[in-house]
Every structure is written in structure tokens, then in C-alpha cells.
Amino acid sequence: MGCLVSNKIHFSTPITAMFGIQTPILAGGMHWLSTPSYVAGAAKAGILGFLSAASYPDIPALRQAIRETAQLCAGRPFGVNISMLPNAVEGERTPAMFEAAALEGVRFIETSGRNPLAFMPIIRQAGMRVIHKVSTLDDAISAQDVGVDAVCLVGAECGGHPGVEMIGTFVQSALAARQLSVPIV
């Protein structure tokens, strides 16, 4: 439900409540595009933007970008996107990205790729909320089972990495709404 207050529409949904935003819209992490200024623009618009961790050449650069984003957001919520390859590979920085987000006090994490189970302890210990992006109902159920706070379900028409099943978002969302108890975007 929305209501008009001060010429702005404010929604009350599980997603707006979870993330402390005005409108239930998430600007997911996009490699090279989800910069501190982009994420701050999303925050100022009352939606949740995610800084793309993979865009930074090393962990110190990521930590600096998180600090810059926090400064630009001026207390408004934002998150960090951590995209994971389907399988762990030698030398990947994924664990260090989670540690950097935790050390910088990031409140929200968007994960995608493989199941975030291995990182749930650091996420919970840091008090972060996690939304896991999936492209199938089975993956959404698996994410819920490992304790994510919400899922973002994308279908075949999604840009980026829509998965291999050619089922649209509306169909998958209707099926997910019947089987999931966590909020769905």
C-alpha cells in the first residue's frame, strides 16, 4: 500500500521495512556501473542501491568505495553486491569481500551465483541482512533454507545473468509466492 506524504509516495511492504527504504525497488549491483555516486543516487531516491564489490581491483579499494558510498548516502541505506562464481575457485576474493563489508559496517548484502551458505556465519555475526538473487524457484527455496532474509527472483528476460531456464519472472514469482515465506523481489 502506498500513501502520499510530502509529494512523495511511501510504501509499506516487507521489503521497505527490512531495508528502511521508501519504495520497494532494489538497484542491484552492476559490474562497473554500481559506483558510490550511483548507489548514493538510489539512496536519495528512496530505493536501495548495491555497490558492486567485483568492480574494485583489490580489497583496500573496495573498502574505500564503501566508505565513500556511506559518506555520500549520509545515513541512508545502501548495500554491497557480492557475486560469486557457481563454484569456488582458487584465489577468489569472495571471503575477503564479505570481511571488508563486515568491517566497514555494511548493513545489507546482495549475493548471487552460488548458494551463500558458507558466508552466512560472517553475515549474521556482522548483523547484516542478505538478499540472494536467483534465477530458479529451486534456488530460491535453497536460499531460504540456508537463512537468507529475502530473495530476488529474476526470469529469462532479465539482463545480466538470467540463468539457463527460460521461464519468465512473473511465472516464477507466482510459483515462489506459494512456496516461500521470505520476502520476494
mmCIF file of C-alpha atoms in Angstrom, residues 6-170:
data_model
loop_
_atom_site.group_PDB
_atom_site.id
_atom_site.type_symbol
_atom_site.label_atom_id
_atom_site.label_comp_id
_atom_site.label_asym_id
_atom_site.label_seq_id
_atom_site.Cartn_x
_atom_site.Cartn_y
_atom_site.Cartn_z
ATOM 1 C CA SER A 6 5.071 15.486 1.240
ATOM 2 C CA ASN A 7 4.636 14.871 -2.505
ATOM 3 C CA LYS A 8 6.401 11.514 -2.189
ATOM 4 C CA ILE A 9 4.791 8.108 -2.196
ATOM 5 C CA HIS A 10 5.800 5.909 0.742
ATOM 6 C CA PHE A 11 5.110 2.195 0.546
ATOM 7 C CA SER A 12 4.799 -0.222 3.428
ATOM 8 C CA THR A 13 5.938 -3.691 2.370
ATOM 9 C CA PRO A 14 8.170 -6.357 3.916
ATOM 10 C CA ILE A 15 10.982 -5.093 1.654
ATOM 11 C CA THR A 16 10.610 -1.413 2.620
ATOM 12 C CA ALA A 17 10.522 -2.398 6.284
ATOM 13 C CA MET A 18 13.513 -4.745 6.004
ATOM 14 C CA PHE A 19 15.761 -2.276 4.225
ATOM 15 C CA GLY A 20 14.410 1.015 5.594
ATOM 16 C CA ILE A 21 13.543 2.389 2.153
ATOM 17 C CA GLN A 22 10.555 4.373 0.852
ATOM 18 C CA THR A 23 9.834 2.386 -2.293
ATOM 19 C CA PRO A 24 10.277 -1.393 -2.729
ATOM 20 C CA ILE A 25 12.799 -1.076 -5.540
ATOM 21 C CA LEU A 26 16.315 -2.521 -5.441
ATOM 22 C CA ALA A 27 19.052 -1.284 -7.761
ATOM 23 C CA GLY A 28 21.090 -4.476 -7.872
ATOM 24 C CA GLY A 29 24.850 -4.449 -8.258
ATOM 25 C CA MET A 30 26.024 -3.996 -11.837
ATOM 26 C CA HIS A 31 29.691 -4.557 -12.603
ATOM 27 C CA TRP A 32 31.468 -1.235 -13.276
ATOM 28 C CA LEU A 33 28.197 0.742 -13.108
ATOM 29 C CA SER A 34 27.224 0.493 -9.434
ATOM 30 C CA THR A 35 29.630 3.150 -8.205
ATOM 31 C CA PRO A 36 29.401 5.183 -4.993
ATOM 32 C CA SER A 37 27.639 8.049 -6.795
ATOM 33 C CA TYR A 38 25.142 5.680 -8.451
ATOM 34 C CA VAL A 39 24.354 3.958 -5.152
ATOM 35 C CA ALA A 40 24.018 7.321 -3.380
ATOM 36 C CA GLY A 41 21.605 8.490 -6.093
ATOM 37 C CA ALA A 42 19.489 5.404 -5.472
ATOM 38 C CA ALA A 43 19.550 6.038 -1.724
ATOM 39 C CA LYS A 44 18.495 9.668 -2.196
ATOM 40 C CA ALA A 45 15.597 8.464 -4.371
ATOM 41 C CA GLY A 46 14.354 6.257 -1.512
ATOM 42 C CA ILE A 47 15.369 2.927 -3.027
ATOM 43 C CA LEU A 48 18.207 0.545 -2.138
ATOM 44 C CA GLY A 49 21.318 0.512 -4.305
ATOM 45 C CA PHE A 50 24.139 -2.003 -4.117
ATOM 46 C CA LEU A 51 27.805 -1.211 -4.689
ATOM 47 C CA SER A 52 29.361 -3.896 -6.916
ATOM 48 C CA ALA A 53 32.301 -5.416 -4.992
ATOM 49 C CA ALA A 54 33.726 -7.121 -8.088
ATOM 50 C CA SER A 55 34.325 -3.748 -9.735
ATOM 51 C CA TYR A 56 37.268 -2.977 -7.450
ATOM 52 C CA PRO A 57 40.792 -4.256 -8.148
ATOM 53 C CA ASP A 58 41.556 -5.156 -4.544
ATOM 54 C CA ILE A 59 40.090 -5.165 -1.047
ATOM 55 C CA PRO A 60 41.543 -1.784 0.042
ATOM 56 C CA ALA A 61 39.887 -0.161 -2.998
ATOM 57 C CA LEU A 62 36.598 -1.858 -2.132
ATOM 58 C CA ARG A 63 36.804 -0.641 1.469
ATOM 59 C CA GLN A 64 37.478 2.894 0.264
ATOM 60 C CA ALA A 65 34.495 2.709 -2.090
ATOM 61 C CA ILE A 66 32.275 1.526 0.774
ATOM 62 C CA ARG A 67 33.438 4.480 2.895
ATOM 63 C CA GLU A 68 32.799 6.897 0.032
ATOM 64 C CA THR A 69 29.354 5.419 -0.532
ATOM 65 C CA ALA A 70 28.492 5.715 3.156
ATOM 66 C CA GLN A 71 29.562 9.358 3.143
ATOM 67 C CA LEU A 72 27.550 10.153 0.005
ATOM 68 C CA CYS A 73 24.491 8.300 1.325
ATOM 69 C CA ALA A 74 24.579 10.408 4.507
ATOM 70 C CA GLY A 75 22.886 7.785 6.674
ATOM 71 C CA ARG A 76 20.526 6.454 4.015
ATOM 72 C CA PRO A 77 20.611 2.688 3.485
ATOM 73 C CA PHE A 78 22.786 1.041 0.845
ATOM 74 C CA GLY A 79 24.321 -2.375 0.346
ATOM 75 C CA VAL A 80 27.162 -4.255 -1.288
ATOM 76 C CA ASN A 81 26.676 -6.812 -4.054
ATOM 77 C CA ILE A 82 28.922 -9.859 -3.877
ATOM 78 C CA SER A 83 28.599 -12.007 -6.986
ATOM 79 C CA MET A 84 30.024 -15.461 -6.569
ATOM 80 C CA LEU A 85 31.069 -17.871 -9.282
ATOM 81 C CA PRO A 86 28.946 -21.045 -9.352
ATOM 82 C CA ASN A 87 31.870 -22.937 -7.786
ATOM 83 C CA ALA A 88 34.690 -21.708 -5.564
ATOM 84 C CA VAL A 89 37.952 -21.197 -7.420
ATOM 85 C CA GLU A 90 41.477 -20.853 -6.128
ATOM 86 C CA GLY A 91 42.433 -17.254 -5.453
ATOM 87 C CA GLU A 92 38.924 -15.795 -5.469
ATOM 88 C CA ARG A 93 38.381 -12.786 -3.206
ATOM 89 C CA THR A 94 34.859 -13.663 -2.100
ATOM 90 C CA PRO A 95 35.686 -14.332 1.581
ATOM 91 C CA ALA A 96 37.693 -11.105 1.773
ATOM 92 C CA MET A 97 34.808 -9.149 0.223
ATOM 93 C CA PHE A 98 32.452 -10.343 2.946
ATOM 94 C CA GLU A 99 35.052 -9.483 5.598
ATOM 95 C CA ALA A 100 35.529 -6.000 4.122
ATOM 96 C CA ALA A 101 31.785 -5.352 4.102
ATOM 97 C CA ALA A 102 31.527 -6.513 7.713
ATOM 98 C CA LEU A 103 34.495 -4.394 8.839
ATOM 99 C CA GLU A 104 33.046 -1.309 7.156
ATOM 100 C CA GLY A 105 29.689 -1.770 8.867
ATOM 101 C CA VAL A 106 27.661 -2.537 5.756
ATOM 102 C CA ARG A 107 24.111 -3.431 6.774
ATOM 103 C CA PHE A 108 22.875 -5.082 3.574
ATOM 104 C CA ILE A 109 24.416 -7.654 1.247
ATOM 105 C CA GLU A 110 23.141 -8.835 -2.117
ATOM 106 C CA THR A 111 24.570 -12.184 -3.144
ATOM 107 C CA SER A 112 24.251 -14.050 -6.410
ATOM 108 C CA GLY A 113 25.780 -17.064 -8.083
ATOM 109 C CA ARG A 114 26.339 -19.970 -5.748
ATOM 110 C CA ASN A 115 24.489 -20.607 -2.525
ATOM 111 C CA PRO A 116 25.599 -18.173 0.234
ATOM 112 C CA LEU A 117 25.630 -20.866 2.952
ATOM 113 C CA ALA A 118 29.403 -20.673 3.526
ATOM 114 C CA PHE A 119 29.149 -16.945 4.235
ATOM 115 C CA MET A 120 26.062 -16.919 6.445
ATOM 116 C CA PRO A 121 28.126 -17.027 9.668
ATOM 117 C CA ILE A 122 30.017 -13.813 8.846
ATOM 118 C CA ILE A 123 26.825 -12.194 7.575
ATOM 119 C CA ARG A 124 24.985 -12.994 10.806
ATOM 120 C CA GLN A 125 27.916 -12.193 13.074
ATOM 121 C CA ALA A 126 28.167 -8.740 11.471
ATOM 122 C CA GLY A 127 24.410 -8.204 11.809
ATOM 123 C CA MET A 128 23.930 -7.838 8.064
ATOM 124 C CA ARG A 129 20.734 -8.680 6.182
ATOM 125 C CA VAL A 130 21.142 -10.653 2.952
ATOM 126 C CA ILE A 131 19.078 -10.857 -0.193
ATOM 127 C CA HIS A 132 20.134 -13.615 -2.568
ATOM 128 C CA LYS A 133 19.496 -13.206 -6.302
ATOM 129 C CA VAL A 134 18.335 -16.393 -8.009
ATOM 130 C CA SER A 135 17.044 -17.433 -11.405
ATOM 131 C CA THR A 136 15.026 -20.504 -10.425
ATOM 132 C CA LEU A 137 12.422 -21.420 -7.864
ATOM 133 C CA ASP A 138 14.601 -24.316 -6.656
ATOM 134 C CA ASP A 139 17.463 -21.893 -5.968
ATOM 135 C CA ALA A 140 15.066 -19.561 -4.131
ATOM 136 C CA ILE A 141 13.937 -22.421 -1.893
ATOM 137 C CA SER A 142 17.562 -23.416 -1.246
ATOM 138 C CA ALA A 143 18.455 -19.822 -0.350
ATOM 139 C CA GLN A 144 15.531 -19.616 2.046
ATOM 140 C CA ASP A 145 16.598 -22.912 3.607
ATOM 141 C CA VAL A 146 20.079 -21.557 4.418
ATOM 142 C CA GLY A 147 18.595 -18.486 6.099
ATOM 143 C CA VAL A 148 18.664 -15.558 3.696
ATOM 144 C CA ASP A 149 16.376 -12.675 4.640
ATOM 145 C CA ALA A 150 14.853 -12.269 1.164
ATOM 146 C CA VAL A 151 15.277 -13.447 -2.404
ATOM 147 C CA CYS A 152 15.385 -11.548 -5.662
ATOM 148 C CA LEU A 153 13.959 -13.814 -8.343
ATOM 149 C CA VAL A 154 14.892 -12.984 -11.929
ATOM 150 C CA GLY A 155 13.499 -14.654 -15.016
ATOM 151 C CA ALA A 156 14.629 -15.288 -18.566
ATOM 152 C CA GLU A 157 14.027 -11.671 -19.607
ATOM 153 C CA CYS A 158 16.481 -10.323 -17.020
ATOM 154 C CA GLY A 159 19.620 -8.586 -18.197
ATOM 155 C CA GLY A 160 22.996 -9.718 -16.936
ATOM 156 C CA HIS A 161 22.934 -13.334 -15.822
ATOM 157 C CA PRO A 162 19.373 -14.643 -16.080
ATOM 158 C CA GLY A 163 20.244 -18.321 -15.709
ATOM 159 C CA VAL A 164 19.528 -21.087 -18.167
ATOM 160 C CA GLU A 165 15.851 -21.850 -17.570
ATOM 161 C CA MET A 166 13.693 -19.907 -19.987
ATOM 162 C CA ILE A 167 10.905 -19.125 -17.510
ATOM 163 C CA GLY A 168 9.808 -15.534 -17.060
ATOM 164 C CA THR A 169 9.899 -13.560 -13.823
ATOM 165 C CA PHE A 170 6.118 -13.276 -13.471
#
